[in-house]
Tab-separated table of C-alpha atoms in Angstrom:
chain	number	residue	atom	x	y	z
X	1	UNK	CA	0.000	0.000	0.000
X	2	UNK	CA	1.013	3.630	-0.427
X	3	UNK	CA	1.341	6.134	2.322
X	4	UNK	CA	1.372	9.896	2.249
X	5	UNK	CA	4.698	10.256	4.080
X	6	UNK	CA	5.809	13.858	3.929
X	7	UNK	CA	2.792	15.101	1.974
X	8	UNK	CA	0.423	15.622	4.884
X	9	UNK	CA	0.765	19.313	5.738
X	10	UNK	CA	3.666	19.832	3.309
X	11	UNK	CA	2.000	22.774	1.496
X	12	UNK	CA	0.986	24.581	4.688
X	13	UNK	CA	1.274	28.368	4.324
X	14	UNK	CA	1.760	28.146	0.537
X	15	UNK	CA	-0.543	28.435	-2.456
X	16	UNK	CA	-1.622	25.134	-3.990
X	17	UNK	CA	-1.903	25.381	-7.773
X	18	UNK	CA	-4.097	23.014	-9.796
X	19	UNK	CA	-2.567	22.597	-13.248
X	20	UNK	CA	-4.598	20.760	-15.908
X	21	UNK	CA	-2.482	19.977	-18.972
X	22	UNK	CA	-2.467	18.166	-22.296
X	23	UNK	CA	0.473	16.177	-23.730
X	24	UNK	CA	0.914	16.923	-27.433
X	25	UNK	CA	-1.366	19.061	-29.600
X	26	UNK	CA	-4.615	20.091	-27.894
X	27	UNK	CA	-6.450	19.266	-31.165
X	28	UNK	CA	-5.819	15.517	-30.681
X	29	UNK	CA	-9.254	13.791	-30.639
X	30	UNK	CA	-7.879	11.249	-28.116
X	31	UNK	CA	-5.401	13.278	-26.048
X	32	UNK	CA	-3.259	12.182	-23.121
X	33	UNK	CA	-4.154	14.468	-20.215
X	34	UNK	CA	-2.963	15.191	-16.708
X	35	UNK	CA	-3.516	17.338	-13.640
X	36	UNK	CA	-0.604	18.390	-11.443
X	37	UNK	CA	-1.068	19.712	-7.929
X	38	UNK	CA	1.929	21.799	-6.871
X	39	UNK	CA	2.973	24.460	-4.367
X	40	UNK	CA	5.635	25.873	-6.718
X	41	UNK	CA	4.977	28.912	-8.913
X	42	UNK	CA	8.121	27.952	-10.877
X	43	UNK	CA	6.423	24.688	-11.843
X	44	UNK	CA	3.260	26.495	-12.968
X	45	UNK	CA	5.245	28.861	-15.215
X	46	UNK	CA	7.313	25.968	-16.588
X	47	UNK	CA	4.225	23.845	-17.296
X	48	UNK	CA	2.702	26.792	-19.165
X	49	UNK	CA	5.706	26.717	-21.499
X	50	UNK	CA	6.228	22.934	-21.712
X	51	UNK	CA	2.603	21.755	-22.131
X	52	UNK	CA	-0.774	22.904	-23.469
X	53	UNK	CA	-2.001	23.975	-20.057
X	54	UNK	CA	-5.140	25.555	-18.628
X	55	UNK	CA	-8.811	25.802	-19.538
X	56	UNK	CA	-8.534	23.973	-22.878
X	57	UNK	CA	-6.950	20.974	-21.166
X	58	UNK	CA	-9.561	21.077	-18.397
X	59	UNK	CA	-12.311	21.115	-21.058
X	60	UNK	CA	-10.729	18.033	-22.669
X	61	UNK	CA	-10.791	16.207	-19.315
X	62	UNK	CA	-14.464	17.115	-18.885
X	63	UNK	CA	-16.696	15.742	-16.123
X	64	UNK	CA	-15.117	12.300	-15.747
X	65	UNK	CA	-12.273	12.070	-18.276
X	66	UNK	CA	-9.163	9.975	-17.826
X	67	UNK	CA	-6.017	11.802	-16.714
X	68	UNK	CA	-2.679	11.170	-15.044
X	69	UNK	CA	-2.597	12.306	-11.396
X	70	UNK	CA	0.589	14.216	-10.581
X	71	UNK	CA	1.245	15.402	-7.036
X	72	UNK	CA	4.176	17.670	-6.207
X	73	UNK	CA	5.374	19.591	-3.162
X	74	UNK	CA	8.662	21.318	-2.437
X	75	UNK	CA	8.208	19.971	1.098
X	76	UNK	CA	8.776	23.314	2.831
X	77	UNK	CA	5.677	24.320	4.839
X	78	UNK	CA	5.566	27.871	6.209
X	79	UNK	CA	4.389	28.774	9.679
X	80	UNK	CA	2.356	32.016	10.028
X	81	UNK	CA	4.737	34.965	9.687
X	82	UNK	CA	7.680	32.727	8.734
X	83	UNK	CA	9.832	34.284	6.013
X	84	UNK	CA	10.251	32.199	2.840
X	85	UNK	CA	13.636	31.340	1.291
X	86	UNK	CA	14.687	32.010	-2.314
X	87	UNK	CA	14.581	28.343	-3.299
X	88	UNK	CA	12.328	26.291	-1.002
X	89	UNK	CA	12.991	22.527	-0.989
X	90	UNK	CA	13.576	19.658	1.416
X	91	UNK	CA	16.753	17.638	1.987
X	92	UNK	CA	14.590	14.532	1.776
X	93	UNK	CA	13.532	14.085	-1.839
X	94	UNK	CA	11.770	11.322	-3.714
X	95	UNK	CA	9.977	10.845	-7.003
X	96	UNK	CA	7.711	7.835	-7.286
X	97	UNK	CA	5.883	6.739	-10.418
X	98	UNK	CA	2.973	4.308	-10.089
X	99	UNK	CA	2.648	2.698	-13.537
X	100	UNK	CA	-0.403	0.582	-12.598
X	101	UNK	CA	-2.498	3.577	-11.507
X	102	UNK	CA	-0.740	6.165	-13.749
X	103	UNK	CA	0.206	8.432	-10.846
X	104	UNK	CA	3.318	10.481	-10.082
X	105	UNK	CA	4.328	11.629	-6.588
X	106	UNK	CA	7.249	14.026	-6.256
X	107	UNK	CA	8.389	15.437	-2.929
X	108	UNK	CA	11.137	17.766	-1.770
X	109	UNK	CA	12.571	19.132	-5.032
X	110	UNK	CA	11.645	22.339	-6.812
X	111	UNK	CA	13.842	21.757	-9.851
X	112	UNK	CA	13.314	20.818	-13.487
X	113	UNK	CA	12.171	17.324	-14.365
X	114	UNK	CA	11.849	16.466	-10.655
X	115	UNK	CA	9.078	19.027	-10.334
X	116	UNK	CA	7.750	19.618	-13.876
X	117	UNK	CA	6.044	16.232	-13.834
X	118	UNK	CA	4.824	16.395	-17.460
X	119	UNK	CA	8.459	16.092	-18.556
X	120	UNK	CA	10.293	12.770	-18.051
X	121	UNK	CA	7.932	11.427	-15.345
X	122	UNK	CA	4.852	11.480	-17.582
X	123	UNK	CA	6.205	11.806	-21.129
X	124	UNK	CA	8.551	8.819	-20.735
X	125	UNK	CA	8.169	6.812	-17.504
X	126	UNK	CA	4.364	6.692	-17.371
X	127	UNK	CA	3.896	7.032	-21.140
X	128	UNK	CA	6.249	4.108	-21.879
X	129	UNK	CA	3.886	1.890	-19.853
X	130	UNK	CA	0.811	3.321	-21.627
X	131	UNK	CA	2.591	2.759	-24.937
X	132	UNK	CA	3.313	-0.891	-24.166
X	133	UNK	CA	-0.302	-1.455	-23.063
X	134	UNK	CA	-1.759	0.360	-26.082
X	135	UNK	CA	0.696	-0.688	-28.812
X	136	UNK	CA	2.713	2.476	-29.472
X	137	UNK	CA	6.160	3.776	-28.431
X	138	UNK	CA	7.264	6.549	-26.045
X	139	UNK	CA	10.927	7.274	-26.736
X	140	UNK	CA	13.674	9.671	-25.635
X	141	UNK	CA	14.163	10.991	-29.186
X	142	UNK	CA	14.381	14.260	-31.065
X	143	UNK	CA	12.224	14.620	-34.215
X	144	UNK	CA	13.831	16.399	-37.172
X	145	UNK	CA	12.259	17.403	-40.488
X	146	UNK	CA	14.635	17.555	-43.466
X	147	UNK	CA	13.863	18.993	-46.901
X	148	UNK	CA	16.206	18.213	-49.802
X	149	UNK	CA	16.983	20.660	-52.666
X	150	UNK	CA	14.146	19.158	-54.749
X	151	UNK	CA	11.661	19.928	-51.958
X	152	UNK	CA	11.135	16.325	-50.813
X	153	UNK	CA	10.596	15.988	-47.068
X	154	UNK	CA	12.011	13.390	-44.685
X	155	UNK	CA	11.632	12.897	-40.937
X	156	UNK	CA	14.235	11.491	-38.570
X	157	UNK	CA	13.903	10.425	-34.928
X	158	UNK	CA	17.137	10.134	-32.946
X	159	UNK	CA	18.125	8.853	-29.500
X	160	UNK	CA	21.327	10.140	-27.891
X	161	UNK	CA	22.383	9.788	-24.237
X	162	UNK	CA	23.105	13.085	-22.468
X	163	UNK	CA	26.120	15.105	-23.689
X	164	UNK	CA	26.045	13.441	-27.114
X	165	UNK	CA	24.816	16.392	-29.199
X	166	UNK	CA	21.074	15.759	-29.236
X	167	UNK	CA	19.859	19.363	-28.932
X	168	UNK	CA	22.427	20.522	-31.474
X	169	UNK	CA	21.137	17.950	-33.989
X	170	UNK	CA	17.489	18.836	-33.298
X	171	UNK	CA	18.285	22.487	-34.134
X	172	UNK	CA	20.874	21.822	-36.847
X	173	UNK	CA	21.614	24.437	-39.506
X	174	UNK	CA	22.670	22.323	-42.528
X	175	UNK	CA	25.910	23.336	-44.207
X	176	UNK	CA	25.139	21.559	-47.507
X	177	UNK	CA	23.589	23.945	-50.037
X	178	UNK	CA	19.870	23.530	-50.676
X	179	UNK	CA	19.079	21.428	-47.605
X	180	UNK	CA	16.714	22.734	-44.929
X	181	UNK	CA	16.169	21.431	-41.378
X	182	UNK	CA	13.251	22.135	-39.067
X	183	UNK	CA	12.656	20.920	-35.526
X	184	UNK	CA	9.497	19.012	-34.588
X	185	UNK	CA	10.835	18.055	-31.154
X	186	UNK	CA	14.145	18.182	-29.291
X	187	UNK	CA	13.682	15.495	-26.639
X	188	UNK	CA	10.707	13.126	-26.725
X	189	UNK	CA	8.829	11.249	-29.463
X	190	UNK	CA	5.546	9.392	-29.114
X	191	UNK	CA	5.335	7.049	-32.115
X	192	UNK	CA	2.255	5.265	-33.443
X	193	UNK	CA	1.754	2.892	-36.366
X	194	UNK	CA	-0.541	4.154	-39.121
X	195	UNK	CA	-1.491	2.582	-42.472
X	196	UNK	CA	1.681	3.682	-44.238
X	197	UNK	CA	4.289	3.962	-41.511
X	198	UNK	CA	5.414	4.913	-38.012
X	199	UNK	CA	4.335	8.461	-37.095
X	200	UNK	CA	5.919	10.583	-34.362
X	201	UNK	CA	4.406	13.368	-32.257
X	202	UNK	CA	6.282	15.646	-29.878
X	203	UNK	CA	4.286	15.556	-26.605
X	204	UNK	CA	5.945	18.782	-25.429
X	205	UNK	CA	5.277	22.428	-26.227
X	206	UNK	CA	8.681	23.909	-25.353
X	207	UNK	CA	12.408	23.294	-25.021
X	208	UNK	CA	14.024	22.642	-21.643
X	209	UNK	CA	17.679	22.826	-22.626
X	210	UNK	CA	21.043	22.814	-20.885
X	211	UNK	CA	22.375	26.407	-21.018
X	212	UNK	CA	26.186	26.088	-20.561
X	213	UNK	CA	27.906	25.460	-23.885
X	214	UNK	CA	24.976	26.956	-25.835
X	215	UNK	CA	26.123	29.899	-27.968
X	216	UNK	CA	25.792	31.427	-31.436
X	217	UNK	CA	28.427	29.023	-32.810
X	218	UNK	CA	27.332	25.733	-31.227
X	219	UNK	CA	23.566	26.304	-31.493
X	220	UNK	CA	22.493	29.586	-33.112
X	221	UNK	CA	18.879	28.381	-33.388
X	222	UNK	CA	18.580	27.878	-29.602
X	223	UNK	CA	20.013	31.363	-29.027
X	224	UNK	CA	17.579	32.933	-31.519
X	225	UNK	CA	14.694	31.070	-29.846
X	226	UNK	CA	15.520	32.861	-26.576
X	227	UNK	CA	16.004	36.310	-28.155
X	228	UNK	CA	12.351	37.433	-27.830
X	229	UNK	CA	12.519	36.815	-24.066
X	230	UNK	CA	9.524	34.953	-22.624
X	231	UNK	CA	12.089	32.421	-21.362
X	232	UNK	CA	12.485	30.923	-17.907
X	233	UNK	CA	16.098	30.459	-16.797
X	234	UNK	CA	17.141	28.251	-13.877
X	235	UNK	CA	20.494	28.435	-12.050
X	236	UNK	CA	22.255	30.673	-14.595
X	237	UNK	CA	24.304	33.766	-13.708
X	238	UNK	CA	22.888	37.305	-13.693
X	239	UNK	CA	24.617	40.285	-15.319
X	240	UNK	CA	24.641	43.774	-13.783
X	241	UNK	CA	22.117	44.995	-16.367
X	242	UNK	CA	19.677	42.177	-15.581
X	243	UNK	CA	20.609	39.822	-18.430
X	244	UNK	CA	21.700	36.168	-18.137
X	245	UNK	CA	25.101	34.568	-18.668
X	246	UNK	CA	26.569	31.070	-18.591
X	247	UNK	CA	29.865	29.359	-19.401
X	248	UNK	CA	30.848	29.322	-23.099
X	249	UNK	CA	28.169	31.869	-24.008
X	250	UNK	CA	30.909	34.348	-24.899
X	251	UNK	CA	33.366	36.504	-23.043
X	252	UNK	CA	32.568	36.692	-19.326
X	253	UNK	CA	31.507	40.124	-18.026
X	254	UNK	CA	33.653	41.865	-15.401
X	255	UNK	CA	31.054	41.144	-12.718
X	256	UNK	CA	28.169	38.696	-12.293
X	257	UNK	CA	25.895	37.355	-9.581
X	258	UNK	CA	26.500	33.594	-9.766
X	259	UNK	CA	23.810	30.905	-9.426
X	260	UNK	CA	24.399	30.818	-5.641
X	261	UNK	CA	23.642	34.562	-5.443
X	262	UNK	CA	27.277	35.500	-4.777
X	263	UNK	CA	29.502	38.038	-6.520
X	264	UNK	CA	31.492	36.498	-9.349
X	265	UNK	CA	34.340	37.809	-11.539
X	266	UNK	CA	36.423	36.107	-14.251
X	267	UNK	CA	39.054	35.537	-11.536
X	268	UNK	CA	36.634	33.372	-9.514
X	269	UNK	CA	37.498	29.687	-9.235
X	270	UNK	CA	33.869	28.479	-9.289
X	271	UNK	CA	31.471	28.318	-12.250
X	272	UNK	CA	29.058	31.235	-12.578
X	273	UNK	CA	26.203	29.036	-13.843
X	274	UNK	CA	25.377	25.525	-12.618
X	275	UNK	CA	26.649	22.939	-15.195
X	276	UNK	CA	23.027	21.704	-15.543
X	277	UNK	CA	21.439	25.171	-15.571
X	278	UNK	CA	18.508	25.461	-17.964
X	279	UNK	CA	16.501	27.590	-20.363
X	280	UNK	CA	12.788	26.879	-20.797
X	281	UNK	CA	11.221	28.436	-23.896
X	282	UNK	CA	8.153	27.859	-26.141
X	283	UNK	CA	8.738	26.013	-29.433
X	284	UNK	CA	6.687	28.700	-31.182
X	285	UNK	CA	9.629	31.124	-30.694
X	286	UNK	CA	12.018	28.817	-32.553
X	287	UNK	CA	12.868	30.150	-36.038
X	288	UNK	CA	13.321	26.594	-37.336
X	289	UNK	CA	10.180	25.090	-35.727
X	290	UNK	CA	8.330	22.833	-38.176
X	291	UNK	CA	4.600	23.685	-38.332
X	292	UNK	CA	3.943	19.939	-37.906
X	293	UNK	CA	4.942	20.154	-34.239
X	294	UNK	CA	1.318	21.165	-33.641
X	295	UNK	CA	-0.237	18.410	-35.800
X	296	UNK	CA	-1.679	15.615	-33.638
X	297	UNK	CA	-1.267	13.071	-36.458
X	298	UNK	CA	2.502	13.561	-36.283
X	299	UNK	CA	5.116	13.085	-38.991
X	300	UNK	CA	6.042	9.851	-40.763
X	301	UNK	CA	9.473	8.675	-39.600
X	302	UNK	CA	11.898	7.606	-42.363
X	303	UNK	CA	14.900	6.809	-40.145
X	304	UNK	CA	15.709	6.213	-36.487
X	305	UNK	CA	19.228	7.139	-35.340
X	306	UNK	CA	21.114	5.871	-32.291
X	307	UNK	CA	24.306	7.660	-31.287
X	308	UNK	CA	26.659	7.526	-28.324
X	309	UNK	CA	29.973	9.260	-27.642
X	310	UNK	CA	32.770	6.883	-28.583
X	311	UNK	CA	36.359	8.004	-29.197
X	312	UNK	CA	37.044	4.700	-30.960
X	313	UNK	CA	35.421	1.528	-32.387
X	314	UNK	CA	32.077	2.917	-33.657
X	315	UNK	CA	32.152	4.361	-37.213
X	316	UNK	CA	30.610	7.699	-38.236
X	317	UNK	CA	27.475	6.185	-39.795
X	318	UNK	CA	26.131	2.676	-40.387
X	319	UNK	CA	22.708	1.346	-41.400
X	320	UNK	CA	21.385	-1.645	-39.470
X	321	UNK	CA	20.662	-4.822	-41.464
X	322	UNK	CA	17.012	-4.827	-40.319
X	323	UNK	CA	14.675	-3.831	-37.463
X	324	UNK	CA	15.775	-6.572	-35.051
X	325	UNK	CA	19.440	-5.798	-35.700
X	326	UNK	CA	18.657	-2.117	-35.072
X	327	UNK	CA	16.935	-3.061	-31.819
X	328	UNK	CA	20.124	-4.792	-30.640
X	329	UNK	CA	22.188	-1.740	-31.681
X	330	UNK	CA	19.880	0.436	-29.560
X	331	UNK	CA	20.000	-2.034	-26.657
X	332	UNK	CA	23.813	-1.816	-26.621
X	333	UNK	CA	23.986	1.966	-27.082
X	334	UNK	CA	26.852	3.266	-24.960
X	335	UNK	CA	29.408	6.005	-24.487
X	336	UNK	CA	33.006	5.714	-23.381
X	337	UNK	CA	33.777	6.866	-19.836
X	338	UNK	CA	35.224	10.363	-20.110
X	339	UNK	CA	36.339	11.063	-16.548
X	340	UNK	CA	37.742	8.961	-13.739
X	341	UNK	CA	34.867	10.025	-11.475
X	342	UNK	CA	32.434	8.220	-13.766
X	343	UNK	CA	34.091	4.850	-13.249
X	344	UNK	CA	36.912	3.097	-15.038
X	345	UNK	CA	38.097	5.296	-17.917
X	346	UNK	CA	37.668	3.326	-21.143
X	347	UNK	CA	34.833	1.204	-19.755
X	348	UNK	CA	31.470	1.562	-21.506
X	349	UNK	CA	28.635	3.550	-19.966
X	350	UNK	CA	25.535	1.777	-21.224
X	351	UNK	CA	22.275	3.589	-21.934
X	352	UNK	CA	19.912	1.383	-23.963
X	353	UNK	CA	17.972	3.536	-26.474
X	354	UNK	CA	19.038	6.481	-24.206
X	355	UNK	CA	16.124	5.281	-22.023
X	356	UNK	CA	17.955	3.823	-19.019
X	357	UNK	CA	16.631	6.403	-16.493
X	358	UNK	CA	13.213	6.584	-18.165
X	359	UNK	CA	11.867	3.068	-18.809
X	360	UNK	CA	8.662	2.706	-16.819
X	361	UNK	CA	8.892	-1.085	-16.727
X	362	UNK	CA	11.299	-4.050	-17.041
X	363	UNK	CA	14.165	-3.435	-19.495
X	364	UNK	CA	13.827	-6.874	-21.110
X	365	UNK	CA	10.095	-6.332	-21.635
X	366	UNK	CA	10.885	-2.901	-23.088
X	367	UNK	CA	13.219	-4.486	-25.681
X	368	UNK	CA	10.539	-7.136	-26.350
X	369	UNK	CA	8.106	-4.294	-27.107
X	370	UNK	CA	10.564	-3.006	-29.743
X	371	UNK	CA	10.702	-6.484	-31.309
X	372	UNK	CA	6.882	-6.742	-31.204
X	373	UNK	CA	6.450	-3.315	-32.812
X	374	UNK	CA	8.811	-4.369	-35.613
X	375	UNK	CA	6.815	-7.523	-36.188
X	376	UNK	CA	3.541	-5.603	-36.218
X	377	UNK	CA	4.879	-2.854	-38.463
X	378	UNK	CA	6.838	-5.021	-40.898
X	379	UNK	CA	8.040	-3.013	-43.889
X	380	UNK	CA	6.227	0.089	-42.609
X	381	UNK	CA	8.979	0.536	-40.006
X	382	UNK	CA	11.754	3.091	-40.550
X	383	UNK	CA	15.368	2.128	-41.259
X	384	UNK	CA	17.681	2.244	-38.224
X	385	UNK	CA	21.162	3.815	-38.213
X	386	UNK	CA	24.058	4.005	-35.750
X	387	UNK	CA	26.030	7.282	-35.749
X	388	UNK	CA	29.073	8.510	-33.839
X	389	UNK	CA	30.137	12.155	-34.198
X	390	UNK	CA	32.927	11.758	-31.628
X	391	UNK	CA	35.515	9.415	-33.159
X	392	UNK	CA	39.088	10.560	-32.446
X	393	UNK	CA	42.344	9.986	-34.294
X	394	UNK	CA	45.517	8.592	-32.792
X	395	UNK	CA	46.486	12.180	-31.931
X	396	UNK	CA	43.190	12.401	-29.941
X	397	UNK	CA	41.671	15.117	-32.146
X	398	UNK	CA	38.114	14.739	-33.453
X	399	UNK	CA	38.088	13.189	-36.947
X	400	UNK	CA	34.729	14.709	-37.900
X	401	UNK	CA	33.786	18.410	-37.517
X	402	UNK	CA	30.252	17.681	-36.271
X	403	UNK	CA	27.610	20.369	-35.594
X	404	UNK	CA	26.135	21.689	-38.898
X	405	UNK	CA	28.417	19.377	-40.902
X	406	UNK	CA	26.389	16.436	-39.544
X	407	UNK	CA	23.904	17.387	-42.285
X	408	UNK	CA	26.317	15.593	-44.654
X	409	UNK	CA	25.739	12.371	-42.743
X	410	UNK	CA	21.976	12.993	-42.797
X	411	UNK	CA	22.202	13.369	-46.598
X	412	UNK	CA	23.896	9.938	-46.815
X	413	UNK	CA	21.109	8.484	-44.647
X	414	UNK	CA	18.495	9.958	-46.996
X	415	UNK	CA	20.450	8.541	-49.982
X	416	UNK	CA	20.323	5.096	-48.323
X	417	UNK	CA	16.567	5.373	-47.728
X	418	UNK	CA	16.120	6.277	-51.412
X	419	UNK	CA	18.429	3.464	-52.567
X	420	UNK	CA	20.781	5.982	-54.232
X	421	UNK	CA	24.002	4.882	-52.590
X	422	UNK	CA	25.853	1.672	-51.800
X	423	UNK	CA	27.577	0.841	-48.515
X	424	UNK	CA	30.273	-1.527	-47.399
X	425	UNK	CA	29.145	-4.487	-45.321
X	426	UNK	CA	31.095	-4.515	-42.055
X	427	UNK	CA	30.662	-6.311	-38.743
X	428	UNK	CA	28.555	-3.303	-37.669
X	429	UNK	CA	26.131	-3.237	-40.618
X	430	UNK	CA	25.997	-1.306	-43.898
X	431	UNK	CA	28.727	1.285	-43.202
X	432	UNK	CA	29.169	4.378	-45.396
X	433	UNK	CA	32.093	4.599	-47.826
X	434	UNK	CA	34.180	7.779	-47.440
X	435	UNK	CA	33.664	8.834	-51.076
X	436	UNK	CA	29.869	8.770	-50.584
X	437	UNK	CA	29.867	11.431	-47.840
X	438	UNK	CA	29.235	14.734	-49.627
X	439	UNK	CA	32.137	17.028	-48.677
X	440	UNK	CA	31.220	19.814	-51.143
X	441	UNK	CA	32.415	23.186	-49.884
X	442	UNK	CA	34.141	21.632	-46.882
X	443	UNK	CA	37.880	22.117	-46.558
X	444	UNK	CA	38.389	18.700	-45.082
X	445	UNK	CA	40.758	15.791	-45.533
X	446	UNK	CA	38.952	12.719	-46.876
X	447	UNK	CA	41.534	10.629	-44.986
X	448	UNK	CA	39.981	11.867	-41.733
X	449	UNK	CA	36.561	10.745	-42.985
X	450	UNK	CA	38.077	7.403	-43.959
X	451	UNK	CA	39.439	7.014	-40.422
X	452	UNK	CA	36.124	8.129	-38.873
X	453	UNK	CA	34.374	5.387	-40.893
X	454	UNK	CA	36.958	2.682	-40.230
X	455	UNK	CA	35.727	-0.550	-38.651
X	456	UNK	CA	38.409	-2.499	-36.821
X	457	UNK	CA	37.061	-5.947	-35.881
X	458	UNK	CA	39.670	-6.209	-33.091
X	459	UNK	CA	38.144	-3.113	-31.417
X	460	UNK	CA	34.707	-4.713	-31.686
X	461	UNK	CA	36.067	-7.944	-30.230
X	462	UNK	CA	37.206	-5.897	-27.232
X	463	UNK	CA	33.624	-4.697	-26.620
X	464	UNK	CA	31.979	-8.111	-26.862
X	465	UNK	CA	32.534	-9.284	-23.274
X	466	UNK	CA	31.312	-5.969	-21.820
X	467	UNK	CA	28.218	-6.061	-24.064
X	468	UNK	CA	27.452	-9.682	-23.198
X	469	UNK	CA	27.698	-8.876	-19.495
X	470	UNK	CA	25.368	-5.934	-19.971
X	471	UNK	CA	22.669	-7.911	-21.824
X	472	UNK	CA	22.909	-10.550	-19.092
X	473	UNK	CA	22.602	-7.831	-16.449
X	474	UNK	CA	19.364	-6.615	-18.116
X	475	UNK	CA	17.870	-9.954	-17.059
X	476	UNK	CA	16.148	-13.063	-18.282
X	477	UNK	CA	13.440	-11.183	-20.193
X	478	UNK	CA	15.816	-9.811	-22.847
X	479	UNK	CA	14.220	-11.171	-26.059
X	480	UNK	CA	15.800	-14.169	-27.786
X	481	UNK	CA	15.817	-12.050	-30.970
X	482	UNK	CA	18.247	-9.617	-29.335
X	483	UNK	CA	20.494	-12.476	-28.194
X	484	UNK	CA	20.337	-13.985	-31.720
X	485	UNK	CA	21.471	-10.646	-33.141
X	486	UNK	CA	24.251	-10.484	-30.561
X	487	UNK	CA	25.426	-14.019	-31.478
X	488	UNK	CA	25.420	-13.041	-35.175
X	489	UNK	CA	27.514	-9.938	-34.358
X	490	UNK	CA	29.931	-12.085	-32.329
X	491	UNK	CA	30.184	-14.498	-35.271
X	492	UNK	CA	30.918	-11.645	-37.714
X	493	UNK	CA	33.554	-10.198	-35.382
X	494	UNK	CA	35.279	-13.565	-34.887
X	495	UNK	CA	35.279	-14.308	-38.632
X	496	UNK	CA	36.744	-10.872	-39.418
X	497	UNK	CA	39.365	-10.831	-36.641
């Protein structure tokens, strides 16, 4: 049974807000709805940006409609006359999702996804369970619309663990002439099978992005999205003229108030903004927003991308042999450890489908659902690709320029979908040939591209034990199809070594 530990009396002396909200376009005839109770004004303002919130959502719920119950408190009751603090919270924090009853309880935190319960708690953890029950998919994926020079449109969904360039890809400015990119979603995709394919909807209404590292070079679209204002910033630094600043935005001002509220100068040894500080802004302000972000039917997905951060082993771009092979690629998605604090440097940090923190049910059953969806969808399912923007040379420099140049890899993916280009069959799958990556207008050594695409079976052999251990760790419910794919990969690696 559940208890109400901590909640009884937790909002005393505060305002309780009742926030009805809709996930995805409000025009959806069968919408997914929710109501969040909260004592945080920050949450209310964030929910107004991140969801379709308010009267329209309440009307959709109606007299006795179905909705997800979300309960949140910062856990900081106020006695009469007691002065409030700048950031009320409680040292004791917990977030509990109840998949069977579709409820979310969050206590003690006032921050981000811990408190904005429509975000990961609903859109992934609860929705992944709904999706399994109802035969669709809730995935941690961006949705990108691409238009080629002839005006033909393509849609790509992509899963990347954190710090692997997901937001930058969602808001990419293509460097190849004639290609246009628009963002449908930067974080979450709800995908449903229709007559002619798998369609994706972005259940969110805004971007909740990491601020540090965002600038006019790395992500000009994100910066332009914030230009009109109407943006909620969390834990960034404040300039003397009331503007915001964070690391890598540009040259640091002479004086700032840091995220702790203390004076900060460029001589300070601490960071001015928290490394996970955020901007929260409506999609409608984004200059590259695709109008389809507000279409409840969604966009037809042509390709699904998986990408981790690997300095070695994984080539720049490879197409999976088929859906089940792609499911195994997603199941084994990983990044290399980058710092000693994260564990053994060189060991793999696994994040299946970039969903490790967000699966609402057993990981093996989740992979089974992927296999089942592939069976149900058959040839309606999109092609699956594995990408790696982060391959390094022997001198440790990046072999691929990344950012807007990733549009060249997207062009190759589109060429594969259209059957316009061959590939070389490697242990990984159908890997691109260096001469097929369009380098027009790029002052770049094709030898670097060759190295970025290289597949060394000995490197893959080195990963096999780690990957086997990980699939075993995921438990006895990992589908036999995934193990069959793993055995086939092992066979290919052994034959090639």
